[in-house]
């Protein structure tokens, strides 16, 4: 006679089928009818059936109507390993005939329709794919790369379709490399965090909304169409943080006329840094070269340089007036983003442009024209004090996704991995797996 365990939960001597029924979380009318274990193949097959005479709800109805069984079909799903042995669930899945005379396959509680995995196995694979390359997930689980990619694309796509974009107000846009050979994609992301004054709060949290091939104006058209499809008004986007790409500027202007464009200081300072490099090369040509290490001594912020580099910079600025002037303009421009209000920053920027125009340094004269042409976008920083922190964080995640998807044969694989890592998606299989 079966005894009772000390905790009073499971009868000692319980049939193995009943143990597996409880372990799988099955409820009536489902039950485990057999467990076949093969030591040679290291495979455990758990066979599930339903109580004879059971009725099931219409999978496409309101679940109020219990329908008689029309026939059954055999199905198999891969489950988590049992002590390192491959585990499969097999079941006769009923097909019911509803009141309209339509025959439909019943949805089983342990797996999604048309899936070769149980919910728990799906959750396990998806969790691993978030932190490991797919090839490594395949190696550890014994599931083929193709099956994992199919699962990832299917579940991530479904979760992405259900994602709520209604909160979108601030948009970040950035291009990122997708493959070697100058292959790019454009990422559109939601920027969170509203600051009340400079340095208070921070736009450091973002989620990837839309990822599309290319880096031209057409990418904005694709994103705008997706907003329309989801019922999000384009006028709701009040700010777009991006780089100074002419294609991005044109695309944003056409699709989001009311949005404030904000150019991040990093991209503005990069253009200024290019002008400084041109002056350095010009001085080197005029004087038969510069000391070894000059390029790195003249780049970057003074406080980040080594002692010998700081000394070299000071010496070069003293010896070559053009270099000293170019770095002085760069330092002045970098202060544009250190003011508390737009009005104060605008007065400062006017002084920078004026100095560029009278500098007699052609790269900086050109820089002054560029600053004037992108005036509103540069000062757009002061709308929400938006920096590139959130955008660069997502770009880093995208490059992580690229490394995780190494060997991917299609952009869709990269996009699925990118959405899964950076999209903050909720996948049903992760929320309510069979235990």
CSV table of C-alpha atoms in Angstrom, one decimal, residues 13 105 107 110 127 157 160 179 192 221 239 252 274 284 289 319 360 379-380 382 426 431:
chain,number,residue,atom,x,y,z
A,13,UNK,CA,4.9,4.6,-4.6
A,105,UNK,CA,-7.6,21.4,-33.8
A,107,UNK,CA,-5.1,24.0,-28.5
A,110,UNK,CA,1.7,22.9,-22.9
A,127,UNK,CA,16.4,32.9,-22.6
A,157,UNK,CA,7.8,38.8,-34.5
A,160,UNK,CA,6.9,42.9,-31.7
A,179,UNK,CA,27.6,43.2,-42.3
A,192,UNK,CA,12.8,57.8,-22.2
A,221,UNK,CA,9.2,56.5,-44.9
A,239,UNK,CA,11.7,65.4,-30.9
A,252,UNK,CA,12.7,63.6,-40.8
A,274,UNK,CA,37.8,66.8,-38.7
A,284,UNK,CA,52.7,69.3,-41.4
A,289,UNK,CA,56.2,67.2,-40.9
A,319,UNK,CA,55.0,76.8,-32.0
A,360,UNK,CA,41.2,82.7,-42.1
A,379,UNK,CA,20.3,74.1,-30.2
A,380,UNK,CA,17.5,71.4,-30.2
A,382,UNK,CA,18.0,72.3,-25.1
A,426,UNK,CA,7.3,40.4,-23.7
A,431,UNK,CA,5.3,34.7,-19.3
